[in-house]
Amino acid sequence: MAEPTKAAPLQAVKGMNDILPPESAHWEWLEARLRDLMRRYGYADVRTPLVEPTPLFERGLGDATDVVEKEMYSFVDAMNGDPLTLRPENTAGVVRATAQHNLLYDGGKRLFYIGPMFRHERPQKGRYRQFHQFGVEALGHAGPDVDAEQILMCRALWRELGLVEGRDVHLEINSLGQPAERQAHRDALIAHFERHAPLLDENSRDRLHRNPLRLLDSKHPPMQPLIESAPRLIDQLGAASLAHLGAVRAVLDAAGLAYRINPRLVRGLDYYNLTVFEWTTERLGSQATVCGGGRYDGLMERVGGKPAPAVGFALGIERLLLLLGETGNLPAPRAPDAYAVVPSQAVLAPALIAIEALRAAGVSVVMHAASAAGWGSMKSQFKRADASGARYALVFGDSEVAQRQVAVKPLRDAQALQALRPLDGVAAWADELRNA
Ligand code: HAM
């Protein structure tokens, strides 16, 4: 009989990462911190589909944005012809869900999510094709109070994670005003760039009339002086927009939070108005933006809902974890409390019953598992116990078990003595194994 041909090894899609232990413990830890933060700010978990109708993003994010023009994983559902897209961000999805389920019927809602997003970008450190965001969206609130609260919430998070503002992360804010102000600014920008048309690169020429704001993001060297001298939106803001920005600033100033007003901060998506902000870092190379957001009062209407003001932000989990790694703020791996040494099949049942009782009492116990060759020597089991990082070995030797006992051997403290503990009534001594 012919040998079956060996299947070629399959790999994950480029730019999409497996998150494996021990690193996955950092994710779990961070997610728990984020959920606890959300509890304290009164934000509720929202889980929307990873796949949405493509027009949601085309309409919501703006069709002259990088994300919509070239980064979306869009496809036609072969079963029914529907145009679908893997979500490149989740503000549009949350707004869609809010409108669809009429969530604002009894007032504003504060929502958050943690989950994967998909953008077909060129992968590099801090930039992936499947990446993860923690995002918050406050819907139905018009005032600058919620903008300010969200920015302070970011600061609270940085502090709780051990990051230092001004050293590890920096805040920039801007106001994008209201649609009429942006229209006036847009006209002024088009006129400005048209006067210098020969200096524009092809992409910028292409976008000039569709989305002149995006030209301010251009990295094309000959355009840099033009960008510097371009009319600034902040100079064209009316009294109401300035008052909104002033109110946000007043809170930040009073709270002693340092920030830079960056009139060039436009964000990469088209739904924003009034307050926009970004937290950047100098520690991650070119992927410097850890967190970004702002107000998007017009998005609800754009996706077909009843008009409602809203503000939110999202941070990149991968970037935040990279940053926490750089600053040495990731927690040490958590070892099990105990490792169970099981010398033979004969003691398996009583050992497992005792281990189950310990686990029920909150102790983490890793049981030595037999291999095809058997249980392995005591020596090799102790080696495993040591490598596991556990503080105790539970030794279920034949003679101990015959007397309904287990030997509890401290592994990390050379002075501490081994003790015998009863297999019955495990709850009475479980606490001594538990890590405080
Ligand atoms: P965004 O600025 O496109 O905003 O993304 C927010 C954050 O997600 C970025 O600051 C970055 O940390 C992370 N991120 C973006 N793309 C990638 C990538 N390819 N790889 C790794 N991390 C990435 C939004 O998505 C808005 N929805 C934020 C928002 C919420 N605005 C209002 N509400």
Coordinates of C-alpha atoms and ligand atoms in Angstrom, one line a residue:
M1 CA 0.0 0.0 0.0
A2 CA 1.3 3.5 -0.9
E3 CA 2.3 5.7 2.0
P4 CA -0.3 8.5 2.4
T5 CA 1.3 11.8 1.3
K6 CA 2.1 14.1 4.2
A7 CA -0.3 17.1 4.3
A8 CA 1.5 20.4 4.0
P9 CA 1.4 22.2 7.4
L10 CA -1.2 24.9 7.5
Q11 CA -0.4 28.3 9.0
A12 CA -2.5 31.1 10.4
V13 CA -3.5 33.9 8.0
K14 CA -0.7 36.5 7.7
G15 CA -1.2 39.3 10.3
M16 CA -3.6 37.2 12.4
N17 CA -2.0 35.9 15.6
D18 CA -2.5 32.9 17.8
I19 CA -2.6 34.1 21.4
L20 CA -1.0 31.3 23.4
P21 CA -0.1 30.6 27.0
P22 CA 1.7 32.0 28.8
E23 CA 1.0 35.3 26.9
S24 CA -2.8 34.6 26.9
A25 CA -2.7 35.1 30.7
H26 CA -1.7 38.7 30.1
W27 CA -4.8 39.1 27.9
E28 CA -7.0 37.6 30.6
W29 CA -5.5 39.8 33.2
L30 CA -5.9 43.0 31.2
E31 CA -9.5 42.1 30.2
A32 CA -10.4 41.5 33.9
R33 CA -8.9 45.0 34.7
L34 CA -10.9 46.6 31.9
R35 CA -14.2 44.9 33.0
D36 CA -13.6 46.1 36.5
L37 CA -13.0 49.6 35.2
M38 CA -16.2 49.5 33.3
R39 CA -18.2 48.4 36.3
R40 CA -17.0 51.4 38.2
Y41 CA -17.9 53.8 35.4
G42 CA -21.3 52.2 34.8
Y43 CA -20.6 50.9 31.3
A44 CA -22.4 47.7 30.2
D45 CA -21.0 44.9 27.9
V46 CA -22.3 44.9 24.4
R47 CA -21.6 42.0 22.0
T48 CA -22.4 42.6 18.3
P49 CA -21.6 40.3 15.3
L50 CA -18.1 40.2 13.8
V51 CA -19.7 40.4 10.4
E52 CA -21.9 43.3 9.3
P53 CA -23.5 44.5 6.1
T54 CA -20.8 46.3 4.0
P55 CA -22.9 49.4 3.6
L56 CA -22.8 50.0 7.3
F57 CA -19.1 50.8 7.1
E58 CA -19.2 52.5 3.7
R59 CA -21.8 54.9 5.0
G60 CA -20.7 55.0 8.6
L61 CA -16.9 55.4 8.3
G62 CA -16.9 57.4 5.0
D63 CA -16.0 56.0 1.6
A64 CA -12.9 58.1 1.2
T65 CA -11.1 56.8 4.3
D66 CA -8.2 54.3 4.2
V67 CA -10.2 51.8 6.1
V68 CA -13.1 51.7 3.7
E69 CA -11.0 52.3 0.5
K70 CA -8.4 49.6 1.0
E71 CA -8.4 47.8 4.3
M72 CA -11.8 46.0 4.6
Y73 CA -12.2 42.3 4.4
S74 CA -15.4 42.5 2.3
F75 CA -17.0 39.6 0.5
V76 CA -20.2 38.5 -1.1
D77 CA -22.0 35.7 0.8
A78 CA -22.0 33.0 -1.8
M79 CA -25.2 31.6 -0.4
N80 CA -27.4 34.6 -0.9
G81 CA -25.3 37.4 -2.5
D82 CA -25.3 39.7 0.5
P83 CA -22.3 42.1 0.7
L84 CA -20.6 41.5 4.0
T85 CA -17.6 42.8 5.9
L86 CA -15.5 41.6 8.8
R87 CA -15.8 44.6 11.2
P88 CA -12.8 46.9 10.9
E89 CA -14.0 48.8 14.0
N90 CA -17.0 48.5 16.2
T91 CA -18.5 52.0 16.6
A92 CA -20.6 51.6 13.5
G93 CA -21.8 48.2 14.7
V94 CA -22.8 49.4 18.2
V95 CA -24.6 52.4 16.7
R96 CA -26.4 50.0 14.3
A97 CA -27.4 47.8 17.2
T98 CA -28.5 50.8 19.3
A99 CA -30.8 52.0 16.5
Q100 CA -32.1 48.5 15.6
H101 CA -33.1 47.7 19.2
N102 CA -34.2 51.2 20.0
L103 CA -31.9 51.2 23.0
L104 CA -32.2 54.9 23.7
Y105 CA -35.9 54.8 24.3
D106 CA -35.5 55.4 28.0
G107 CA -32.4 57.6 27.9
G108 CA -28.7 57.4 27.2
K109 CA -26.7 54.2 27.3
R110 CA -23.1 53.6 28.2
L111 CA -21.6 50.5 26.5
F112 CA -18.3 48.8 26.1
Y113 CA -16.8 45.9 24.1
I114 CA -13.6 43.9 23.9
G115 CA -13.1 41.9 20.7
P116 CA -11.4 41.3 17.4
M117 CA -11.4 43.8 14.5
F118 CA -10.1 43.2 11.0
R119 CA -8.1 45.5 8.7
H120 CA -6.0 44.5 5.7
E121 CA -3.0 46.6 6.6
R122 CA 0.7 45.8 6.2
P123 CA 1.5 43.8 9.3
Q124 CA 4.3 45.1 11.5
K125 CA 5.0 45.4 15.3
G126 CA 1.8 46.8 16.8
R127 CA -0.2 46.5 13.5
Y128 CA -2.1 43.4 12.6
R129 CA -4.8 42.3 10.3
Q130 CA -6.8 40.8 13.1
F131 CA -6.3 42.9 16.2
H132 CA -8.3 43.5 19.3
Q133 CA -9.9 46.6 20.7
F134 CA -11.4 47.6 24.0
G135 CA -13.9 50.3 23.2
V136 CA -16.5 52.4 25.0
E137 CA -19.5 54.2 23.5
A138 CA -21.8 56.6 25.4
L139 CA -24.9 57.1 23.3
G140 CA -27.6 59.7 23.8
H141 CA -25.4 62.2 25.7
A142 CA -24.7 65.5 24.1
G143 CA -22.6 67.3 26.7
P144 CA -18.9 67.8 27.1
D145 CA -19.2 66.2 30.5
V146 CA -19.2 62.7 29.0
D147 CA -16.3 63.6 26.7
A148 CA -14.3 64.7 29.7
E149 CA -15.3 61.7 31.8
Q150 CA -14.1 59.3 29.1
I151 CA -10.7 61.0 28.9
L152 CA -10.4 60.9 32.6
M153 CA -11.4 57.2 32.4
C154 CA -8.4 56.6 30.1
R155 CA -6.1 58.3 32.6
A156 CA -7.5 56.2 35.4
L157 CA -6.8 53.1 33.4
W158 CA -3.2 54.1 32.6
R159 CA -2.6 54.8 36.3
E160 CA -4.1 51.5 37.4
L161 CA -1.9 49.7 34.9
G162 CA 1.2 51.5 36.2
L163 CA 1.7 53.8 33.1
V164 CA 2.7 57.4 33.6
E165 CA 1.1 60.2 31.7
G166 CA 3.7 62.5 30.2
R167 CA 6.2 59.7 30.2
D168 CA 4.6 56.5 28.8
V169 CA 1.5 58.1 27.2
H170 CA 0.6 61.5 25.9
L171 CA -2.8 63.1 25.4
E172 CA -3.7 65.1 22.3
I173 CA -7.1 66.7 21.7
N174 CA -8.7 68.8 19.1
S175 CA -12.2 69.9 18.0
L176 CA -13.6 69.0 14.6
G177 CA -16.5 71.4 15.0
Q178 CA -19.9 71.0 13.4
P179 CA -20.7 70.0 9.8
A180 CA -21.2 73.7 8.7
E181 CA -17.9 74.7 10.2
R182 CA -16.2 71.7 8.6
Q183 CA -17.8 72.5 5.2
A184 CA -16.3 76.1 5.4
H185 CA -13.0 74.6 6.4
R186 CA -13.2 72.0 3.7
D187 CA -13.8 74.7 1.0
A188 CA -10.9 76.7 2.4
L189 CA -8.7 73.5 2.3
I190 CA -9.6 72.7 -1.3
A191 CA -8.8 76.2 -2.4
H192 CA -5.5 76.1 -0.5
F193 CA -4.4 72.8 -2.0
E194 CA -5.7 73.7 -5.5
R195 CA -3.5 76.7 -5.5
H196 CA -0.5 74.3 -5.1
A197 CA -1.8 71.4 -7.1
P198 CA 1.5 70.5 -8.7
L199 CA 2.9 69.6 -5.3
L200 CA 0.2 67.0 -4.6
D201 CA 0.8 63.3 -5.0
E202 CA -1.6 61.2 -7.0
N203 CA -3.6 59.9 -4.0
S204 CA -4.0 63.4 -2.6
R205 CA -5.2 64.8 -6.0
D206 CA -7.6 62.0 -6.1
R207 CA -9.0 62.7 -2.7
L208 CA -8.9 66.5 -2.9
H209 CA -12.5 67.0 -3.7
R210 CA -13.9 63.9 -2.0
N211 CA -12.1 64.3 1.3
P212 CA -9.6 67.2 1.6
L213 CA -9.2 66.6 5.3
R214 CA -7.3 63.4 4.5
L215 CA -4.6 65.3 2.7
L216 CA -3.5 66.6 6.1
D217 CA -2.5 63.0 6.9
S218 CA -0.3 62.7 3.8
K219 CA 3.3 61.7 4.3
H220 CA 4.3 62.9 0.8
P221 CA 7.4 65.1 1.5
P222 CA 6.7 68.0 -0.9
M223 CA 3.3 68.4 0.7
Q224 CA 4.6 68.9 4.2
P225 CA 5.0 72.8 4.0
L226 CA 1.6 72.9 2.4
I227 CA 0.1 71.0 5.2
E228 CA 1.8 73.2 7.7
S229 CA 0.4 76.3 6.2
A230 CA -3.1 74.9 5.5
P231 CA -6.1 76.7 7.0
R232 CA -6.9 75.3 10.5
L233 CA -10.4 74.2 11.4
I234 CA -9.9 75.3 15.0
D235 CA -9.6 78.9 13.7
Q236 CA -13.0 78.6 12.0
L237 CA -15.0 77.2 14.9
G238 CA -18.1 79.1 16.1
A239 CA -19.0 80.0 19.6
A240 CA -20.8 76.8 20.5
S241 CA -18.0 74.5 19.3
L242 CA -15.5 76.6 21.1
A243 CA -17.6 76.4 24.3
H244 CA -17.8 72.6 24.0
L245 CA -14.0 72.4 23.7
G246 CA -13.6 74.9 26.5
A247 CA -15.8 72.9 28.8
V248 CA -13.8 69.7 28.1
R249 CA -10.6 71.5 28.7
A250 CA -11.8 73.1 31.9
V251 CA -12.4 69.6 33.4
L252 CA -9.0 68.3 32.2
D253 CA -7.2 71.4 33.6
A254 CA -9.0 71.1 36.9
A255 CA -8.1 67.4 37.1
G256 CA -4.5 68.3 36.4
L257 CA -4.3 66.3 33.3
A258 CA -1.7 67.6 30.8
Y259 CA -2.6 67.5 27.1
R260 CA -1.6 69.1 23.9
I261 CA -4.1 70.8 21.6
N262 CA -3.2 69.4 18.2
P263 CA -5.1 71.3 15.4
R264 CA -3.9 68.7 12.9
L265 CA -5.5 65.8 14.8
V266 CA -8.3 64.6 12.4
R267 CA -8.6 60.8 13.1
G268 CA -8.8 58.3 10.3
L269 CA -12.6 57.9 10.2
D270 CA -15.2 60.4 9.0
Y271 CA -17.9 60.2 11.6
Y272 CA -16.3 62.6 14.2
N273 CA -17.4 66.1 15.2
L274 CA -16.4 68.4 18.1
T275 CA -14.1 66.6 20.5
V276 CA -11.5 64.2 19.2
F277 CA -8.6 62.8 21.1
E278 CA -5.7 60.4 20.9
W279 CA -3.3 58.9 23.4
T280 CA 0.1 58.2 21.9
T281 CA 3.3 56.7 23.1
E282 CA 7.0 57.1 22.1
R283 CA 7.8 53.6 23.2
L284 CA 6.3 51.6 20.3
G285 CA 8.0 53.0 17.2
S286 CA 5.7 54.0 14.3
Q287 CA 2.5 52.4 15.7
A288 CA 2.3 55.2 18.3
T289 CA -1.4 55.6 18.8
V290 CA -2.6 53.4 21.7
C291 CA -6.1 54.9 22.0
G292 CA -8.3 57.2 20.0
G293 CA -11.8 58.5 19.9
G294 CA -14.1 61.4 20.1
R295 CA -17.7 62.6 19.5
Y296 CA -19.7 61.3 16.6
D297 CA -23.1 63.0 16.9
G298 CA -24.1 62.4 13.2
L299 CA -23.4 58.7 12.9
M300 CA -26.7 57.4 14.2
E301 CA -28.5 59.3 11.5
R302 CA -26.0 58.2 8.8
V303 CA -26.8 54.6 9.5
G304 CA -30.5 55.2 9.4
G305 CA -31.4 55.7 13.1
K306 CA -33.1 58.5 14.9
P307 CA -30.5 61.3 15.5
A308 CA -28.6 60.9 18.8
P309 CA -25.4 62.4 20.0
A310 CA -22.6 60.0 21.1
V311 CA -19.0 59.8 22.1
G312 CA -16.5 57.0 22.5
F313 CA -13.0 55.7 22.1
A314 CA -11.1 52.5 21.4
L315 CA -7.7 51.2 22.4
G316 CA -5.6 48.6 20.8
I317 CA -5.2 45.7 23.2
E318 CA -2.0 44.4 21.4
R319 CA -0.5 47.9 21.5
L320 CA -1.4 48.3 25.2
L321 CA 0.2 44.9 26.1
L322 CA 3.3 45.8 24.1
L323 CA 3.6 49.0 26.0
L324 CA 3.0 47.3 29.3
G325 CA 5.8 44.9 28.3
E326 CA 8.1 47.8 27.5
T327 CA 7.5 49.5 30.8
G328 CA 7.7 46.2 32.9
N329 CA 4.1 46.4 34.0
L330 CA 2.9 43.0 33.0
P331 CA 2.1 40.6 35.9
A332 CA 4.3 37.6 36.6
P333 CA 2.8 34.3 35.4
R334 CA 0.4 32.7 38.0
A335 CA 1.5 29.3 39.0
P336 CA -0.9 26.7 40.3
D337 CA -1.1 26.3 44.1
A338 CA -0.3 22.7 44.1
Y339 CA 0.9 19.8 41.8
A340 CA -0.5 16.4 42.5
V341 CA 2.1 13.6 42.4
V342 CA 0.2 10.3 41.6
P343 CA 2.7 7.4 41.8
S344 CA 0.4 4.6 40.6
Q345 CA -3.0 3.7 39.1
A346 CA -4.0 2.2 42.5
V347 CA -4.3 5.6 44.2
L348 CA -5.9 7.5 41.2
A349 CA -9.5 7.4 42.4
P350 CA -8.9 8.6 46.0
A351 CA -6.4 11.1 44.8
L352 CA -8.7 12.6 42.2
I353 CA -11.6 12.7 44.7
A354 CA -9.4 14.7 47.1
I355 CA -8.1 16.9 44.3
E356 CA -11.6 17.7 43.2
A357 CA -12.5 18.7 46.8
L358 CA -9.5 21.0 46.9
R359 CA -10.5 22.6 43.6
A360 CA -14.1 23.0 44.9
A361 CA -12.6 24.9 47.8
G362 CA -10.8 27.3 45.5
V363 CA -7.3 25.7 45.3
S364 CA -5.7 25.4 41.9
V365 CA -4.3 21.9 41.5
V366 CA -2.5 20.5 38.4
M367 CA -2.7 16.7 38.4
H368 CA 0.2 14.7 37.1
A369 CA -1.1 12.9 34.0
A370 CA 0.2 9.4 33.0
S371 CA 1.8 9.0 29.6
A372 CA 1.4 6.0 27.4
A373 CA 4.4 4.5 29.2
G374 CA 2.8 4.8 32.6
W375 CA 2.9 7.2 35.6
G376 CA 6.6 7.9 35.5
S377 CA 9.0 7.8 38.4
M378 CA 8.5 9.9 41.5
K379 CA 11.7 11.7 40.5
S380 CA 10.3 12.7 37.1
Q381 CA 7.0 13.7 38.7
F382 CA 8.8 15.9 41.2
K383 CA 10.7 17.5 38.3
R384 CA 7.4 18.3 36.7
A385 CA 6.0 19.6 40.0
D386 CA 9.0 21.9 40.3
A387 CA 8.7 23.2 36.7
S388 CA 5.0 23.9 37.1
G389 CA 5.9 26.7 39.6
A390 CA 3.5 25.2 42.2
R391 CA 4.2 26.0 45.8
Y392 CA 3.2 22.6 47.1
A393 CA 3.4 19.0 45.9
L394 CA 0.6 16.8 47.0
V395 CA 2.1 13.3 47.2
F396 CA -0.5 10.5 47.0
G397 CA 1.9 7.7 48.0
D398 CA 0.4 4.1 48.5
S399 CA 1.1 4.1 52.2
E400 CA -0.3 7.6 52.8
V401 CA -3.4 6.8 50.9
A402 CA -3.9 3.5 52.7
Q403 CA -4.1 5.6 55.9
R404 CA -6.5 8.1 54.1
Q405 CA -3.8 10.8 54.1
V406 CA -1.8 12.8 51.6
A407 CA 1.7 14.3 52.1
V408 CA 1.8 18.1 51.5
K409 CA 5.4 19.1 50.5
P410 CA 6.4 22.7 50.3
L411 CA 8.4 23.2 47.1
R412 CA 9.6 26.8 47.4
D413 CA 10.5 27.1 51.0
A414 CA 13.5 25.0 52.0
Q415 CA 12.8 25.6 55.7
A416 CA 9.2 24.5 55.6
L417 CA 8.4 21.0 56.6
Q418 CA 6.3 18.3 54.9
A419 CA 2.9 17.6 56.6
L420 CA 0.4 14.9 56.4
R421 CA -3.2 15.9 55.9
P422 CA -6.4 13.9 55.9
L423 CA -8.1 13.0 52.6
D424 CA -11.5 13.3 54.3
G425 CA -12.6 16.8 55.2
V426 CA -10.2 18.5 52.7
A427 CA -12.0 21.8 53.1
A428 CA -10.5 22.1 56.6
W429 CA -7.0 22.5 55.4
A430 CA -7.5 23.7 51.8
D431 CA -6.9 27.3 52.8
E432 CA -3.3 26.7 53.7
L433 CA -2.5 25.9 50.1
R434 CA -4.3 28.9 48.6
N435 CA -2.3 31.8 47.4
A436 CA -3.4 34.8 49.3
Ligands
HAM1 P1 -9.1 53.8 15.5 O1 -8.2 55.0 15.7 O2 -9.2 53.4 14.0 O3 -10.5 54.1 16.1 O4 -8.6 52.5 16.3 C1 -8.4 52.6 17.7 C2 -7.2 51.9 18.1 O5 -7.2 50.6 17.7 C3 -5.9 52.5 17.6 O6 -5.5 53.6 18.4 C4 -4.9 51.4 17.8 O7 -4.5 51.3 19.1 C5 -5.8 50.2 17.5 N1 -5.6 49.7 16.1 C6 -6.2 50.2 15.0 N2 -5.7 49.5 13.9 C7 -4.9 48.5 14.3 C8 -4.2 47.5 13.7 N3 -4.2 47.2 12.4 N4 -3.4 46.7 14.5 C9 -3.4 46.9 15.8 N5 -4.1 47.8 16.5 C10 -4.8 48.7 15.7 C11 -11.6 53.3 16.0 O8 -11.6 52.2 15.6 C12 -12.8 54.0 16.5 N6 -13.9 53.0 16.4 C13 -12.7 54.4 18.0 C14 -13.9 55.1 18.5 C15 -14.8 54.5 19.3 N7 -14.3 56.3 18.2 C16 -15.5 56.5 18.9 N8 -15.8 55.4 19.5

